């Protein structure tokens, strides 16, 4: 069974609505879908600005206010996401609107919470339960338990507060999770969609499709324009060739540190480019590393030539 992927970035990251156009949002969502995403989750303000003709197939509305709740009454979405704290609103959602209930749970509490939810009458309205938390090593056994004991589909939203989000997402997908919820460009708290897409292909020893690579690059450029910050994937690559190392997070306080390092390049030695450095830092076997670098050399020039022309995905 294929795991459906949701990107939730547009549901919670703020941007200046006066400077972001409908065309930019359309191009960004198109690029995120090109990455292989099945659904994009957003709030009502973004849905109103995007002004799409149909949200019922690929868009999810994140309900956090009465305004959001009213919006789903006049516009049909593929799903409506409601946190457990606002579970009383579920009965106010139109009957033809599938609901995803979001609860905070980790690998230790997830089973107990799922069983606890059966006590409520609103469970009959729930199309899926989203578990948002640090999954850890128990995610595989959790999904196996859900498949055997729980009839409602479970959506895994792995947090990256312990820097394990991408690994948890890959494990969940390999274990057969019904849904995964990630967040493009975000490396802290939520798990970055682009990081998952790269890691899942590395662990499966498969080559990322050119269209997906192009989608990641185009979405990264538009993410920078819309939100005014570098997405995690680009930020990590940019840091590799600077005099400071990649950011280090204090997971207890959320404070970010950038320790300095001394550059060791000699002007007489050929310098590796950023992509080569990043691939070699992963620690893959030599033949796999060589195959990835050879593949990148073949597609690199054509790919970046298109992107620099701002040729957004057809």
XYZ file of C-alpha atoms in Angstrom:
314
model
C 0.000 0.000 0.000
C 1.364 3.395 -0.999
C 1.827 6.010 1.722
C 0.046 9.300 0.997
C 2.150 12.401 1.749
C 0.812 15.717 3.045
C 2.812 18.953 3.137
C 1.599 21.243 5.930
C 3.885 24.262 5.428
C 1.158 26.645 4.232
C -0.985 25.863 7.270
C 1.187 27.548 9.877
C 4.157 29.586 8.509
C 3.277 33.271 8.285
C 4.077 35.408 5.257
C 3.296 38.949 4.141
C 0.000 38.681 2.276
C 0.528 42.141 0.761
C 3.642 40.998 -1.095
C 2.733 37.402 -1.994
C 0.683 36.995 -5.144
C -1.762 34.328 -6.186
C 0.609 33.398 -9.039
C 3.464 32.743 -6.588
C 1.268 30.538 -4.411
C 0.028 28.611 -7.448
C 3.602 28.055 -8.658
C 4.722 26.981 -5.172
C 1.895 24.465 -4.716
C 2.554 23.122 -8.212
C 6.222 22.583 -7.364
C 5.398 20.875 -4.055
C 2.996 18.540 -5.846
C 5.758 17.793 -8.378
C 7.902 16.558 -5.475
C 5.435 13.685 -5.080
C 3.104 15.212 -2.476
C -0.505 14.001 -2.508
C -2.040 16.773 -0.393
C -1.213 20.328 0.653
C -2.585 21.574 3.952
C -3.324 25.275 4.428
C -5.310 27.677 6.580
C -8.374 29.563 5.388
C -6.446 32.821 4.776
C -4.095 31.075 2.337
C -6.981 29.217 0.673
C -8.756 32.526 0.193
C -5.648 34.132 -1.345
C -4.987 31.120 -3.580
C -8.601 31.293 -4.754
C -8.564 27.878 -6.454
C -11.648 26.603 -8.240
C -11.513 23.182 -6.593
C -9.984 22.183 -3.245
C -11.787 18.874 -2.966
C -9.115 16.608 -4.453
C -5.689 17.680 -3.190
C -6.097 20.303 -0.465
C -6.623 20.014 3.287
C -7.982 22.834 5.448
C -6.343 23.258 8.846
C -9.029 24.479 11.259
C -7.770 26.585 14.170
C -10.420 29.317 14.390
C -14.107 29.992 13.844
C -13.145 31.700 10.564
C -11.524 28.460 9.343
C -14.576 26.509 10.478
C -16.895 28.801 8.539
C -14.728 28.516 5.436
C -15.068 24.727 5.255
C -18.844 25.174 5.389
C -18.828 27.000 2.035
C -15.860 25.285 0.342
C -15.241 21.533 -0.059
C -11.787 20.157 0.814
C -10.272 16.691 0.555
C -9.984 16.719 4.364
C -10.391 19.098 7.284
C -7.811 18.840 10.094
C -9.007 19.574 13.624
C -6.804 19.288 16.756
C -8.102 17.251 19.674
C -8.399 20.446 21.765
C -11.121 21.622 19.348
C -12.799 18.230 18.956
C -16.152 19.795 19.845
C -16.105 21.536 16.462
C -16.233 18.238 14.590
C -20.027 18.092 14.833
C -20.176 21.543 13.181
C -18.258 20.379 10.110
C -20.528 19.483 7.151
C -21.283 15.761 6.971
C -19.734 15.432 3.500
C -16.403 16.845 4.754
C -13.901 14.132 5.877
C -12.118 15.018 9.137
C -8.565 14.282 10.282
C -8.245 14.460 14.072
C -4.778 15.617 15.173
C -3.443 14.508 18.557
C -0.043 14.866 20.204
C 1.432 11.441 20.871
C 4.807 9.747 21.005
C 5.787 6.110 20.595
C 4.909 5.389 24.232
C 1.483 7.040 24.440
C 0.132 6.510 20.910
C -1.611 3.163 21.463
C -3.295 4.317 24.677
C -4.498 7.539 23.023
C -5.878 5.694 20.006
C -7.844 3.348 22.271
C -9.030 6.310 24.382
C -10.468 8.033 21.295
C -12.901 5.151 20.797
C -14.856 6.390 23.810
C -16.060 9.513 21.987
C -19.076 9.659 19.706
C -17.245 11.923 17.246
C -14.988 9.012 16.269
C -17.619 8.029 13.695
C -16.853 11.277 11.849
C -13.100 10.713 11.768
C -11.555 9.693 8.444
C -8.008 9.503 9.890
C -6.123 10.163 13.131
C -2.915 12.187 12.851
C -0.292 11.384 15.477
C 2.068 14.342 15.903
C 5.139 13.622 17.998
C 8.551 11.959 18.229
C 8.071 8.399 17.040
C 11.529 6.918 17.665
C 12.380 3.241 17.290
C 8.827 2.168 18.062
C 7.190 3.602 14.940
C 7.385 0.314 13.027
C 5.712 -1.719 15.777
C 3.143 1.066 16.260
C 2.075 0.942 12.625
C 1.914 -2.858 12.734
C -0.315 -2.633 15.823
C -2.560 -0.060 14.119
C -2.951 -2.261 11.077
C -4.076 -5.200 13.219
C -6.131 -3.410 15.882
C -7.316 -0.046 14.591
C -9.719 0.427 11.723
C -9.288 4.194 11.300
C -6.294 5.116 9.077
C -3.370 6.639 11.007
C -1.423 9.645 9.737
C 2.131 9.931 11.118
C 3.499 13.476 11.590
C 7.007 12.908 13.004
C 8.522 15.842 14.870
C 12.184 16.678 14.384
C 12.810 18.079 17.863
C 15.255 15.236 18.539
C 16.698 15.423 14.997
C 15.201 12.010 14.152
C 12.175 13.163 12.150
C 13.421 12.149 8.718
C 14.504 8.693 9.935
C 11.122 8.214 11.629
C 9.335 9.238 8.426
C 11.340 6.778 6.306
C 10.690 3.978 8.816
C 6.978 4.798 8.880
C 6.748 4.738 5.081
C 8.638 1.431 4.880
C 6.332 -0.023 7.549
C 3.284 0.835 5.448
C 1.871 3.933 7.148
C -1.363 5.128 5.530
C -0.294 8.778 5.561
C 2.738 10.945 6.343
C 2.556 14.655 7.158
C 5.739 16.673 6.601
C 6.667 20.317 6.096
C 8.716 21.601 3.170
C 11.685 23.717 4.168
C 11.420 23.139 7.917
C 14.243 21.302 9.673
C 13.200 22.000 13.253
C 10.002 20.937 15.019
C 8.316 19.513 11.911
C 10.253 17.260 9.527
C 11.413 18.679 6.197
C 9.682 17.174 3.171
C 12.735 17.585 0.937
C 14.990 15.878 3.483
C 12.633 12.903 3.621
C 12.503 12.646 -0.194
C 16.298 12.510 -0.390
C 16.760 10.109 2.529
C 14.055 7.667 1.459
C 15.776 7.215 -1.912
C 19.201 6.836 -0.312
C 17.999 4.166 2.131
C 16.167 2.283 -0.621
C 19.167 2.562 -2.963
C 17.013 4.200 -5.640
C 17.657 7.244 -7.809
C 15.530 10.337 -7.266
C 13.489 11.097 -10.365
C 14.545 14.185 -12.287
C 11.061 15.691 -11.964
C 11.249 15.362 -8.176
C 14.684 17.009 -8.025
C 13.398 19.805 -10.229
C 10.314 20.177 -8.023
C 12.485 20.452 -4.885
C 14.671 23.120 -6.486
C 11.774 25.196 -7.828
C 9.856 24.910 -4.540
C 13.022 26.021 -2.683
C 13.316 29.169 -4.784
C 9.648 30.031 -4.322
C 9.787 29.188 -0.595
C 12.527 31.808 -0.236
C 10.443 34.407 -2.080
C 7.224 33.706 -0.165
C 8.495 33.220 3.375
C 11.663 35.316 3.240
C 13.940 32.548 4.518
C 16.019 29.707 3.125
C 14.411 26.265 3.267
C 16.321 23.689 5.285
C 17.706 21.855 2.271
C 19.227 24.969 0.700
C 20.419 26.294 4.061
C 22.338 23.080 4.745
C 24.000 23.169 1.332
C 24.858 26.848 1.676
C 26.428 26.326 5.099
C 28.707 23.575 3.814
C 30.941 25.948 1.910
C 30.998 28.791 4.425
C 33.305 29.482 7.327
C 30.634 28.367 9.779
C 29.328 24.871 10.228
C 25.702 23.783 9.831
C 23.428 25.122 12.568
C 23.262 23.167 15.819
C 20.019 23.217 17.837
C 19.577 23.046 21.589
C 16.508 20.794 21.693
C 15.512 21.922 25.202
C 15.474 25.664 24.514
C 15.115 25.789 20.722
C 18.173 28.080 20.489
C 20.286 27.737 17.336
C 24.106 27.919 17.407
C 26.555 28.249 14.497
C 30.082 27.228 15.621
C 32.953 28.636 13.545
C 35.565 26.499 11.841
C 38.867 27.142 10.095
C 38.910 26.672 6.304
C 41.602 24.187 5.232
C 41.516 24.613 1.465
C 44.756 25.265 -0.338
C 44.631 27.454 -3.423
C 46.724 24.808 -5.218
C 44.249 21.991 -4.447
C 41.103 21.510 -6.562
C 38.026 22.270 -4.467
C 35.050 19.954 -4.445
C 31.741 21.585 -5.201
C 29.042 21.792 -2.529
C 26.989 18.888 -3.866
C 30.017 16.545 -3.960
C 30.888 17.469 -0.382
C 27.375 16.831 0.808
C 27.135 13.419 -0.839
C 30.551 12.354 0.482
C 29.655 13.439 4.010
C 26.801 10.911 4.204
C 29.187 7.957 4.543
C 27.865 5.756 1.731
C 29.795 2.899 0.198
C 32.243 4.055 -2.451
C 30.453 2.506 -5.446
C 27.070 3.933 -4.382
C 28.644 7.344 -3.782
C 30.266 7.274 -7.226
C 27.004 6.254 -8.898
C 25.090 9.129 -7.256
C 27.738 11.686 -8.220
C 27.799 10.371 -11.793
C 24.007 10.626 -11.990
C 24.104 14.203 -10.684
C 26.747 15.180 -13.233
C 24.527 13.931 -16.041
C 21.411 15.844 -14.997
C 22.953 18.839 -13.233
C 23.644 21.211 -16.114
C 20.290 20.794 -17.825
C 18.416 21.003 -14.536
C 20.056 24.181 -13.268
C 19.904 25.778 -16.691
C 16.117 25.446 -16.579
C 15.853 26.671 -13.017
C 17.972 29.777 -13.555
C 15.606 30.728 -16.364
C 12.792 30.453 -13.793
C 11.115 27.874 -15.967
C 8.442 26.777 -13.508
C 7.169 23.234 -13.863
C 4.898 22.670 -16.837
